[in-house]
Short mmCIF file of C-alpha atoms in Angstrom, two decimals:
data_model
loop_
_atom_site.label_atom_id
_atom_site.label_comp_id
_atom_site.label_asym_id
_atom_site.label_seq_id
_atom_site.Cartn_x
_atom_site.Cartn_y
_atom_site.Cartn_z
CA MET A 40 6.35 -79.41 -45.64
CA GLU A 41 6.72 -82.59 -47.67
CA LYS A 42 9.85 -84.50 -46.73
CA LEU A 43 12.27 -84.49 -49.66
CA ASP A 44 14.43 -87.39 -50.78
CA GLN A 45 17.93 -86.46 -49.62
CA ASN A 46 19.39 -89.39 -51.56
CA THR A 47 18.97 -87.42 -54.78
CA ALA A 48 21.35 -84.80 -56.22
CA PRO A 49 19.41 -82.85 -58.87
CA LEU A 50 22.19 -80.60 -60.10
CA PHE A 51 24.78 -83.36 -60.16
CA GLU A 52 22.46 -85.61 -62.12
CA ALA A 53 21.67 -82.86 -64.65
CA LEU A 54 25.37 -82.15 -65.19
CA LYS A 55 26.14 -85.84 -65.66
CA LYS A 56 23.38 -86.13 -68.26
CA ASN A 57 24.71 -83.10 -70.13
CA VAL A 58 28.14 -84.72 -70.33
CA GLU A 59 26.75 -88.13 -71.30
CA ASP A 60 24.57 -86.57 -74.01
CA GLY A 61 27.70 -85.20 -75.68
CA VAL A 62 26.19 -81.74 -76.16
CA ILE A 63 28.32 -79.72 -78.62
CA PRO A 64 29.19 -76.40 -76.92
CA PHE A 65 28.96 -73.13 -78.83
CA HIS A 66 28.77 -71.23 -75.56
CA VAL A 67 31.14 -70.03 -72.87
CA PRO A 68 33.40 -70.99 -71.12
CA GLY A 69 35.80 -70.86 -74.01
CA HIS A 70 37.84 -73.91 -73.05
CA LYS A 71 34.92 -75.95 -74.53
CA LYS A 72 34.79 -78.81 -72.02
CA GLY A 73 38.56 -78.80 -71.58
CA LYS A 74 39.65 -79.00 -75.20
CA GLY A 75 41.17 -75.54 -74.97
CA ALA A 76 42.55 -75.82 -71.46
CA GLY A 77 45.97 -77.17 -72.41
CA GLU A 78 48.28 -78.32 -69.63
CA LEU A 79 45.77 -77.76 -66.83
CA VAL A 80 43.34 -80.38 -68.13
CA GLU A 81 46.16 -82.93 -68.11
CA TYR A 82 46.66 -82.26 -64.40
CA LEU A 83 43.06 -81.88 -63.26
CA GLY A 84 41.43 -84.35 -65.61
CA GLU A 85 38.68 -83.92 -68.20
CA LYS A 86 35.63 -84.38 -65.98
CA VAL A 87 35.96 -81.13 -64.05
CA PHE A 88 36.13 -79.19 -67.33
CA GLN A 89 33.22 -81.11 -68.83
CA ILE A 90 30.95 -79.93 -66.02
CA ASP A 91 32.34 -76.38 -66.04
CA LEU A 92 29.30 -75.13 -67.93
CA ASN A 93 27.01 -72.12 -68.00
CA GLY A 94 23.35 -71.45 -67.31
CA MET A 95 21.02 -73.09 -69.84
CA GLU A 96 17.58 -74.68 -69.88
CA ASP A 97 18.58 -78.13 -68.62
CA LEU A 98 21.02 -76.75 -66.02
CA ASP A 99 18.93 -73.86 -64.62
CA ASN A 100 20.35 -70.43 -63.68
CA ILE A 101 21.49 -69.25 -60.25
CA CYS A 102 20.02 -65.77 -60.72
CA ASN A 103 16.47 -67.10 -61.11
CA PRO A 104 16.49 -70.83 -60.30
CA ILE A 105 13.33 -72.71 -61.24
CA SER A 106 14.45 -76.31 -61.86
CA VAL A 107 17.52 -78.34 -60.84
CA ILE A 108 19.30 -75.59 -58.88
CA LYS A 109 16.06 -74.71 -57.09
CA GLN A 110 15.45 -78.38 -56.29
CA ALA A 111 18.97 -78.67 -54.89
CA GLU A 112 18.47 -75.51 -52.81
CA LYS A 113 15.21 -76.86 -51.38
CA LEU A 114 16.97 -80.07 -50.34
CA LEU A 115 19.70 -78.05 -48.63
CA ALA A 116 17.18 -75.83 -46.86
CA GLN A 117 15.26 -78.79 -45.48
CA LEU A 118 18.46 -80.44 -44.27
CA TYR A 119 19.44 -77.30 -42.33
CA GLY A 120 15.95 -76.63 -40.94
CA ALA A 121 15.40 -73.51 -43.05
CA ASP A 122 12.47 -72.44 -45.18
CA ASP A 123 14.68 -71.66 -48.15
CA SER A 124 18.33 -71.56 -49.13
CA PHE A 125 20.44 -69.97 -51.82
CA PHE A 126 23.65 -71.32 -53.31
CA LEU A 127 26.53 -68.83 -53.10
CA VAL A 128 29.63 -68.94 -55.27
CA ASN A 129 31.33 -65.89 -53.79
CA GLY A 130 31.77 -67.37 -50.34
CA THR A 131 30.01 -66.40 -47.15
CA THR A 132 31.15 -62.84 -47.81
CA GLN A 133 28.32 -62.65 -50.34
CA GLY A 134 25.85 -64.05 -47.82
CA VAL A 135 26.88 -61.68 -45.04
CA GLN A 136 26.60 -58.70 -47.35
CA ALA A 137 23.23 -59.84 -48.68
CA MET A 138 21.83 -60.21 -45.16
CA ILE A 139 22.86 -56.70 -44.17
CA LEU A 140 21.75 -55.19 -47.48
CA TYR A 141 18.39 -56.90 -46.97
CA ALA A 142 17.92 -55.70 -43.40
CA CYS A 143 19.34 -52.19 -43.61
CA GLY A 144 19.04 -49.16 -45.84
CA PRO A 145 21.05 -45.95 -45.67
CA GLY A 146 21.02 -44.57 -42.14
CA ASP A 147 19.58 -47.71 -40.52
CA GLU A 148 21.35 -49.01 -37.43
CA ILE A 149 22.53 -52.58 -36.97
CA ILE A 150 23.85 -54.06 -33.71
CA ILE A 151 27.03 -55.94 -34.50
CA PRO A 152 30.07 -57.33 -32.64
CA ARG A 153 33.29 -55.39 -33.24
CA ASN A 154 35.07 -58.65 -34.12
CA ALA A 155 32.88 -59.19 -37.18
CA HIS A 156 34.54 -60.22 -40.44
CA LYS A 157 35.57 -57.54 -42.94
CA SER A 158 32.66 -58.60 -45.18
CA ALA A 159 30.27 -57.07 -42.62
CA ILE A 160 32.17 -53.78 -42.73
CA GLY A 161 31.99 -53.90 -46.52
CA ALA A 162 28.24 -54.35 -46.21
CA MET A 163 28.02 -51.15 -44.13
CA ILE A 164 29.74 -49.27 -46.92
CA LEU A 165 27.48 -50.81 -49.57
CA SER A 166 24.23 -50.33 -47.66
CA GLY A 167 24.92 -47.12 -45.78
CA ALA A 168 23.98 -48.85 -42.53
CA ILE A 169 25.32 -47.49 -39.25
CA PRO A 170 27.03 -50.06 -37.03
CA VAL A 171 26.25 -50.09 -33.33
CA TYR A 172 29.33 -51.93 -32.17
CA VAL A 173 29.16 -54.32 -29.24
CA GLN A 174 32.56 -55.10 -27.78
CA PRO A 175 33.00 -58.86 -27.53
CA GLU A 176 34.26 -60.34 -24.31
CA ILE A 177 38.06 -60.61 -24.24
CA ASN A 178 39.97 -63.51 -22.73
CA TYR A 179 43.12 -61.67 -21.65
CA ASP A 180 44.96 -64.88 -20.73
CA LEU A 181 44.58 -66.24 -24.27
CA GLY A 182 44.62 -62.84 -25.95
CA ILE A 183 41.51 -63.41 -28.09
CA ALA A 184 38.01 -62.05 -28.51
CA MET A 185 35.14 -64.35 -27.59
CA GLY A 186 31.39 -63.95 -28.14
CA MET A 187 28.96 -61.21 -27.11
CA SER A 188 27.26 -61.39 -23.74
CA VAL A 189 23.47 -61.27 -23.61
CA ASP A 190 23.68 -58.25 -21.29
CA SER A 191 25.77 -56.29 -23.80
CA VAL A 192 23.24 -57.03 -26.54
CA LYS A 193 20.38 -56.00 -24.23
CA GLU A 194 22.16 -52.74 -23.48
CA ALA A 195 22.72 -52.04 -27.18
CA ILE A 196 19.04 -52.72 -27.95
CA LYS A 197 17.95 -50.47 -25.08
CA ASN A 198 20.13 -47.61 -26.33
CA HIS A 199 19.26 -48.15 -29.99
CA PRO A 200 15.63 -49.31 -30.07
CA ARG A 201 15.22 -48.48 -33.76
CA ALA A 202 18.03 -50.77 -34.93
CA LYS A 203 16.89 -53.05 -37.72
CA ALA A 204 18.88 -56.17 -36.83
CA VAL A 205 21.30 -57.89 -34.49
CA PHE A 206 24.27 -59.56 -36.15
CA VAL A 207 25.86 -62.56 -34.40
CA ILE A 208 28.91 -64.74 -35.12
CA ASN A 209 28.12 -68.42 -34.55
CA PRO A 210 30.73 -69.68 -33.73
CA THR A 211 33.71 -67.32 -33.66
CA TYR A 212 36.85 -68.38 -35.50
CA TYR A 213 38.20 -69.81 -32.25
CA GLY A 214 35.03 -71.77 -31.46
CA ALA A 215 33.32 -69.51 -28.89
CA VAL A 216 29.54 -69.34 -29.09
CA SER A 217 27.18 -66.67 -27.73
CA ASN A 218 23.78 -67.52 -26.26
CA LEU A 219 22.16 -67.20 -29.67
CA LYS A 220 18.76 -68.55 -28.68
CA GLU A 221 18.38 -65.90 -25.97
CA ILE A 222 19.69 -63.17 -28.26
CA CYS A 223 17.09 -64.22 -30.87
CA ARG A 224 14.33 -64.04 -28.26
CA ILE A 225 15.32 -60.55 -27.11
CA ALA A 226 15.86 -59.22 -30.63
CA HIS A 227 12.51 -60.53 -31.86
CA GLN A 228 10.76 -59.03 -28.83
CA ASN A 229 12.14 -55.69 -30.01
CA ASN A 230 11.11 -56.22 -33.64
CA MET A 231 14.67 -56.76 -34.87
CA LEU A 232 15.95 -59.40 -37.27
CA VAL A 233 18.76 -61.75 -36.22
CA LEU A 234 21.45 -62.32 -38.83
CA ALA A 235 24.08 -65.01 -38.22
CA ASP A 236 27.55 -65.22 -39.70
CA GLU A 237 27.87 -69.00 -39.52
CA ALA A 238 30.92 -69.24 -41.76
CA HIS A 239 32.49 -71.74 -39.37
CA GLY A 240 29.33 -73.63 -38.46
CA ALA A 241 28.32 -75.78 -41.44
CA HIS A 242 28.80 -78.91 -39.32
CA LEU A 243 26.80 -77.77 -36.27
CA PRO A 244 23.41 -79.37 -37.14
CA PHE A 245 24.94 -82.84 -37.32
CA SER A 246 25.79 -83.47 -33.68
CA ASP A 247 23.93 -83.01 -30.41
CA GLU A 248 27.33 -82.49 -28.77
CA LEU A 249 28.01 -79.32 -30.75
CA PRO A 250 26.56 -75.85 -30.20
CA MET A 251 23.13 -75.05 -31.62
CA SER A 252 22.97 -73.92 -35.25
CA ALA A 253 21.54 -70.50 -36.10
CA MET A 254 18.42 -71.89 -37.74
CA GLU A 255 17.71 -74.08 -34.72
CA ALA A 256 18.26 -71.12 -32.38
CA GLY A 257 15.68 -69.05 -34.25
CA ALA A 258 17.79 -66.72 -36.41
CA ASP A 259 16.04 -65.14 -39.38
CA MET A 260 18.96 -65.58 -41.77
CA SER A 261 22.33 -67.30 -41.66
CA ALA A 262 25.26 -67.40 -44.05
CA VAL A 263 27.14 -70.71 -43.91
CA SER A 264 30.49 -71.71 -45.43
CA LEU A 265 29.80 -75.22 -46.69
CA HIS A 266 33.39 -75.26 -47.96
CA LYS A 267 34.93 -74.74 -44.53
CA THR A 268 33.49 -77.65 -42.56
CA GLY A 269 30.78 -79.14 -44.78
CA GLY A 270 32.84 -80.80 -47.49
CA SER A 271 32.19 -78.58 -50.55
CA MET A 272 34.80 -76.72 -52.58
CA THR A 273 36.45 -73.43 -51.62
CA GLN A 274 34.23 -70.38 -52.24
CA SER A 275 30.97 -72.36 -52.11
CA SER A 276 28.54 -71.32 -49.38
CA ALA A 277 24.82 -71.00 -48.70
CA LEU A 278 22.38 -68.45 -47.35
CA PHE A 279 19.52 -69.82 -45.23
CA ILE A 280 16.34 -67.96 -44.39
CA ARG A 281 13.31 -68.34 -42.18
CA GLU A 282 10.27 -66.96 -44.02
CA SER A 283 8.18 -64.43 -42.06
CA ASP A 284 6.37 -61.15 -42.49
CA LYS A 285 9.83 -59.54 -42.38
CA VAL A 286 11.79 -62.03 -44.50
CA SER A 287 10.76 -62.80 -48.08
CA SER A 288 12.54 -65.36 -50.23
CA ASN A 289 11.86 -63.40 -53.41
CA ARG A 290 13.21 -60.20 -51.89
CA VAL A 291 16.36 -62.04 -50.71
CA LYS A 292 16.87 -63.29 -54.27
CA SER A 293 16.64 -59.72 -55.58
CA VAL A 294 19.21 -58.53 -53.05
CA LEU A 295 21.58 -61.39 -53.89
CA ASN A 296 21.34 -60.56 -57.57
CA LEU A 297 22.79 -57.10 -56.92
CA THR A 298 26.20 -58.73 -56.46
CA GLN A 299 25.59 -62.23 -57.84
CA THR A 300 27.62 -63.26 -60.87
CA THR A 301 25.58 -64.22 -63.93
CA SER A 302 28.23 -66.84 -64.71
CA ALA A 303 28.13 -68.94 -61.55
CA SER A 304 30.55 -71.87 -61.41
CA TYR A 305 28.71 -75.15 -61.83
CA VAL A 306 31.76 -76.90 -60.40
CA LEU A 307 31.24 -74.99 -57.14
CA MET A 308 27.47 -75.38 -57.16
CA VAL A 309 27.56 -79.12 -57.77
CA SER A 310 30.05 -79.45 -54.91
CA ILE A 311 27.37 -77.93 -52.64
CA ASP A 312 24.78 -80.38 -54.00
CA MET A 313 27.03 -83.36 -53.33
CA ALA A 314 28.23 -82.09 -49.94
CA ARG A 315 24.59 -81.74 -48.94
CA LYS A 316 23.84 -85.29 -50.05
CA GLN A 317 26.80 -86.64 -48.07
CA LEU A 318 25.80 -84.68 -44.97
CA ALA A 319 22.20 -85.85 -45.28
CA LEU A 320 23.17 -89.51 -45.55
CA ARG A 321 26.25 -89.64 -43.32
CA GLY A 322 26.52 -86.27 -41.58
CA ARG A 323 26.15 -87.50 -38.01
CA GLU A 324 28.63 -90.30 -38.53
CA LEU A 325 31.17 -87.99 -40.20
CA VAL A 326 30.89 -85.16 -37.69
CA SER A 327 31.14 -87.67 -34.86
CA LYS A 328 34.45 -88.78 -36.37
CA ALA A 329 35.69 -85.19 -36.49
CA LEU A 330 34.72 -84.63 -32.86
CA GLU A 331 36.45 -87.83 -31.79
CA LEU A 332 39.65 -86.76 -33.56
CA ALA A 333 39.51 -83.26 -32.08
CA ARG A 334 39.05 -84.60 -28.57
CA TYR A 335 41.87 -87.10 -29.05
CA ALA A 336 44.19 -84.35 -30.30
CA ARG A 337 43.25 -81.97 -27.49
CA GLU A 338 43.89 -84.65 -24.84
CA LYS A 339 47.30 -85.58 -26.27
CA ILE A 340 48.41 -81.98 -26.78
CA ASN A 341 47.47 -81.08 -23.22
CA GLU A 342 49.92 -83.74 -22.06
CA ILE A 343 52.77 -81.76 -23.67
CA GLU A 344 54.43 -79.43 -21.19
CA GLY A 345 54.19 -75.81 -22.31
CA LEU A 346 51.11 -76.23 -24.53
CA TYR A 347 47.45 -75.69 -23.75
CA ALA A 348 44.71 -76.78 -26.15
CA PHE A 349 41.69 -74.97 -24.77
CA GLY A 350 38.16 -76.25 -25.16
CA LYS A 351 34.89 -76.90 -23.32
CA GLU A 352 36.35 -75.88 -19.97
CA LEU A 353 35.94 -72.27 -21.14
CA VAL A 354 32.14 -72.62 -21.20
CA GLY A 355 30.70 -70.28 -18.60
CA SER A 356 33.54 -67.78 -18.86
CA PRO A 357 32.71 -64.34 -20.32
CA GLY A 358 31.55 -64.59 -23.90
CA VAL A 359 31.54 -68.38 -24.02
CA TYR A 360 28.04 -69.80 -23.70
CA ASP A 361 29.15 -72.91 -25.60
CA PHE A 362 32.21 -74.08 -27.51
CA ASP A 363 32.85 -75.84 -30.82
CA GLU A 364 35.42 -78.52 -30.06
CA THR A 365 36.37 -79.01 -33.71
CA LYS A 366 38.31 -75.74 -33.47
CA LEU A 367 41.60 -77.03 -32.10
CA SER A 368 43.15 -73.87 -30.68
CA ILE A 369 46.49 -74.18 -28.90
CA TYR A 370 48.09 -71.60 -26.63
CA VAL A 371 51.86 -71.69 -27.31
CA ARG A 372 53.18 -68.68 -25.39
CA GLN A 373 54.77 -70.76 -22.63
CA LEU A 374 57.26 -72.11 -25.16
CA GLY A 375 58.54 -68.57 -25.65
CA MET A 376 56.97 -68.48 -29.11
CA SER A 377 54.24 -66.48 -30.75
CA GLY A 378 51.55 -68.29 -32.67
CA TYR A 379 52.95 -66.76 -35.86
CA GLU A 380 56.36 -68.30 -35.18
CA MET A 381 54.79 -71.67 -34.38
CA GLU A 382 52.85 -71.60 -37.65
CA SER A 383 56.04 -70.88 -39.58
CA VAL A 384 58.02 -73.64 -37.85
CA LEU A 385 55.27 -76.21 -38.43
CA ARG A 386 55.14 -75.37 -42.13
CA LYS A 387 58.85 -75.04 -42.86
CA GLU A 388 60.22 -77.80 -40.67
CA TYR A 389 57.34 -80.30 -40.44
CA ASN A 390 55.35 -79.66 -43.65
CA ILE A 391 52.18 -78.95 -41.64
CA GLN A 392 49.94 -75.98 -42.41
CA ILE A 393 47.54 -74.82 -39.70
CA GLU A 394 44.51 -72.57 -40.25
CA LEU A 395 45.33 -69.55 -38.13
CA SER A 396 47.88 -68.00 -35.82
CA ASP A 397 47.99 -64.95 -33.57
CA PHE A 398 50.32 -63.55 -30.93
CA TYR A 399 49.53 -66.32 -28.47
CA ASN A 400 47.86 -69.21 -30.29
CA ILE A 401 47.59 -71.42 -33.32
CA MET A 402 44.36 -73.01 -34.52
CA ALA A 403 43.77 -76.15 -36.55
CA ILE A 404 40.32 -76.87 -37.95
CA ILE A 405 39.39 -80.53 -37.56
CA THR A 406 36.84 -81.91 -40.02
CA PHE A 407 35.66 -85.30 -41.21
CA GLY A 408 38.29 -84.98 -43.94
CA ASP A 409 41.07 -85.48 -41.39
CA GLU A 410 42.70 -88.82 -40.63
CA LYS A 411 44.18 -90.01 -37.33
CA GLU A 412 47.58 -90.39 -38.99
CA ASP A 413 47.64 -86.67 -39.80
CA ILE A 414 46.50 -85.76 -36.29
CA ASP A 415 49.33 -87.90 -34.91
CA ARG A 416 51.83 -86.10 -37.14
CA LEU A 417 50.67 -82.76 -35.72
CA ILE A 418 50.92 -84.08 -32.15
CA GLU A 419 54.40 -85.47 -32.73
CA ALA A 420 55.55 -82.22 -34.35
CA LEU A 421 54.28 -80.22 -31.37
CA LYS A 422 56.01 -82.64 -28.98
CA ASP A 423 59.28 -82.22 -30.87
CA ILE A 424 59.03 -78.43 -30.89
CA ALA A 425 58.19 -78.34 -27.18
CA ARG A 426 61.13 -80.62 -26.39
CA LYS A 427 63.53 -78.42 -28.35
CA ARG A 428 62.20 -75.12 -27.03
CA GLY A 429 61.45 -75.95 -23.43
CA VAL A 430 59.08 -74.07 -21.17
CA LYS A 431 60.04 -70.41 -20.95
CA ASN A 432 57.10 -69.15 -18.86
CA LYS A 433 57.19 -66.07 -21.06
CA PRO A 434 54.53 -63.56 -19.99
CA ASN A 435 51.90 -62.39 -22.42
CA CYS A 436 52.91 -59.41 -24.54
CA ASN A 437 49.69 -57.60 -23.52
CA LEU A 438 48.62 -57.17 -27.12
CA VAL A 439 44.93 -57.95 -27.41
CA PRO A 440 42.35 -56.81 -29.97
CA CYS A 441 42.06 -53.02 -29.72
CA LYS A 442 38.93 -51.19 -28.62
CA THR A 443 38.13 -48.49 -31.16
CA GLU A 444 35.70 -45.58 -31.48
CA MET A 445 33.62 -44.83 -34.57
CA ILE A 446 33.72 -41.11 -35.41
CA VAL A 447 32.38 -41.19 -38.99
CA ARG A 448 30.01 -43.71 -40.56
CA PRO A 449 31.84 -46.37 -42.61
CA ARG A 450 30.17 -45.37 -45.89
CA ASP A 451 30.87 -41.66 -45.38
CA ALA A 452 34.48 -42.44 -44.46
CA PHE A 453 34.93 -44.63 -47.53
CA TYR A 454 33.78 -41.87 -49.88
CA SER A 455 35.41 -38.94 -48.07
CA PRO A 456 38.53 -37.16 -49.40
CA LYS A 457 41.66 -38.76 -47.97
CA ARG A 458 45.37 -38.22 -47.65
CA SER A 459 48.11 -40.74 -47.09
CA VAL A 460 50.23 -40.60 -43.92
CA ARG A 461 52.87 -42.83 -42.42
CA LEU A 462 51.33 -45.34 -40.03
CA GLU A 463 53.29 -44.13 -37.01
CA GLU A 464 52.12 -40.55 -37.70
CA ALA A 465 48.43 -41.51 -37.95
CA VAL A 466 47.59 -41.45 -34.22
CA GLY A 467 44.56 -39.25 -33.67
CA GLU A 468 43.50 -39.33 -37.32
CA ILE A 469 40.27 -40.90 -38.61
CA SER A 470 40.98 -43.96 -40.71
CA GLY A 471 39.84 -44.09 -44.30
CA GLU A 472 40.85 -47.74 -44.73
CA MET A 473 40.68 -51.10 -43.02
CA ILE A 474 43.69 -53.01 -41.71
CA MET A 475 43.32 -56.68 -40.88
CA ALA A 476 45.30 -59.87 -40.52
CA TYR A 477 43.95 -62.62 -42.75
CA PRO A 478 42.97 -65.09 -41.49
CA PRO A 479 40.76 -64.29 -39.59
CA GLY A 480 39.87 -61.13 -41.54
CA ILE A 481 38.69 -59.15 -38.52
CA PRO A 482 39.68 -55.48 -38.94
CA VAL A 483 42.04 -53.91 -36.41
CA ILE A 484 40.78 -50.54 -37.63
CA CYS A 485 37.76 -49.74 -39.81
CA PRO A 486 36.95 -46.75 -42.02
CA GLY A 487 35.60 -43.96 -39.83
CA GLU A 488 37.35 -45.04 -36.61
CA ARG A 489 39.87 -43.02 -34.64
CA ILE A 490 43.41 -44.38 -34.95
CA THR A 491 44.93 -44.73 -31.49
CA HIS A 492 48.44 -45.39 -30.27
CA GLU A 493 47.27 -48.91 -29.33
CA VAL A 494 46.09 -49.57 -32.90
CA VAL A 495 49.41 -48.44 -34.38
CA GLU A 496 51.35 -50.50 -31.82
CA TYR A 497 49.22 -53.57 -32.60
CA VAL A 498 49.67 -53.23 -36.37
CA GLN A 499 53.43 -52.70 -36.01
CA ALA A 500 53.64 -55.82 -33.84
CA LEU A 501 51.72 -57.75 -36.52
CA LYS A 502 54.16 -56.49 -39.16
CA LYS A 503 57.12 -57.50 -37.03
CA GLU A 504 55.71 -61.03 -36.90
CA GLU A 505 55.44 -60.95 -40.73
CA THR A 506 51.70 -61.52 -40.51
CA GLN A 507 49.68 -61.43 -43.72
CA LEU A 508 48.08 -57.99 -43.57
CA GLN A 509 45.66 -56.45 -46.01
CA GLY A 510 43.13 -53.66 -46.40
CA THR A 511 45.24 -50.61 -47.27
CA GLU A 512 46.24 -49.43 -50.71
CA ASP A 513 49.84 -49.65 -49.53
CA PRO A 514 50.61 -53.38 -49.69
CA PHE A 515 53.29 -53.04 -46.99
CA ILE A 516 51.08 -51.08 -44.54
CA ASN A 517 53.77 -48.42 -44.10
CA TYR A 518 51.15 -45.83 -45.01
CA ILE A 519 47.44 -45.54 -44.26
CA LYS A 520 44.86 -43.24 -45.80
CA VAL A 521 43.09 -40.97 -43.32
CA LEU A 522 40.20 -38.57 -43.75
CA ASP A 523 41.29 -35.17 -45.05
CA ILE A 524 39.16 -33.07 -42.73
#
């Protein structure tokens, strides 16, 4: 393939020209380049509204790109080692669902880790696919799910030889990475596609010291959140594909257009174009900076009594073939605190917002947008909290992600008649809804799974910690809908 000029930004340049030409808009959006936006334009500035445009000849159209959007997508694909890419303006959720809709029809099986994001469960409902769940490895000391072992994937393939695809998370929210290259080899030997949820891996191709990206490992498709660690704006992502006799770019486009908006945000799309340009020109330098900051923070935090910032030392333990060091996860249980409490204290008393908390840990994502001064503020805040709290040597509360059993297919459960019961009275019932803490958006229970005492206990513990829960019609999760059978 001809090497493209990564110093260009086709969509950005087309938008700039549109603004400079002073085109008079008799089209949506109705704010007409900010003139009707009132107070918001005073705060955000005119430029963002001037490029908030809609599909037209000089700006291309996301549903059937043939000019500047297509050129920008080709540049992105080449940068990530893919044969083609697609801009996404509905986050990696859209990419995950498109991959599964592409690979699976009603009744088709897909091998998937049980700690997959809720978007994958939504895709099962949309496609009618049947999940073959692989239990991820659990680190009971830290209380978190890691990656899938190669042996567990082999076993699933052996027991379900007609499965259409293997779905892999690369990396997990906490930074754990499965042996994706070996999983790709085994899956392809068995005529299965490999689909990668790479929401947290946009930065992986830009350092030899980070785990291998999905495209490099040989995956057929990967959905990547450029907005999380690649520098674009929230909700902007990309879907990458490797063309083959089983993967067609045109067919992927058709699948995407089932859920794709016809009014895609040019503000989001141009942020992908410019993030790609920055990564192409300075990606290695920028990701190196992020890694340096993450390592510095981890070293300093591990000097604080009562805290443990885990990292590469986990490599080789179950479910951790490699580790993404930019995920700064910190075990806080020895201070007598839950991660939820630590998150609250950091925000309310130190004006610091971290990415994620759970019963045992907090997690801060370190990117090239961070500065050493901010890292030092986090370190000093943690030192101060540790000094005030002291080491309690509090044992783990033995609450780890629950193992569940699928009784009814997700799609069938979603469309089945249901009744509402109190959560504590739901043990033994089949769930008709999802319940998850967000972040990370991994369901505790999925539609079609048996509700156990452990599930109820886990959800009640999450509620006690005032965790952000979602998934049920009842916003307070006092009630859950179960199958009326």
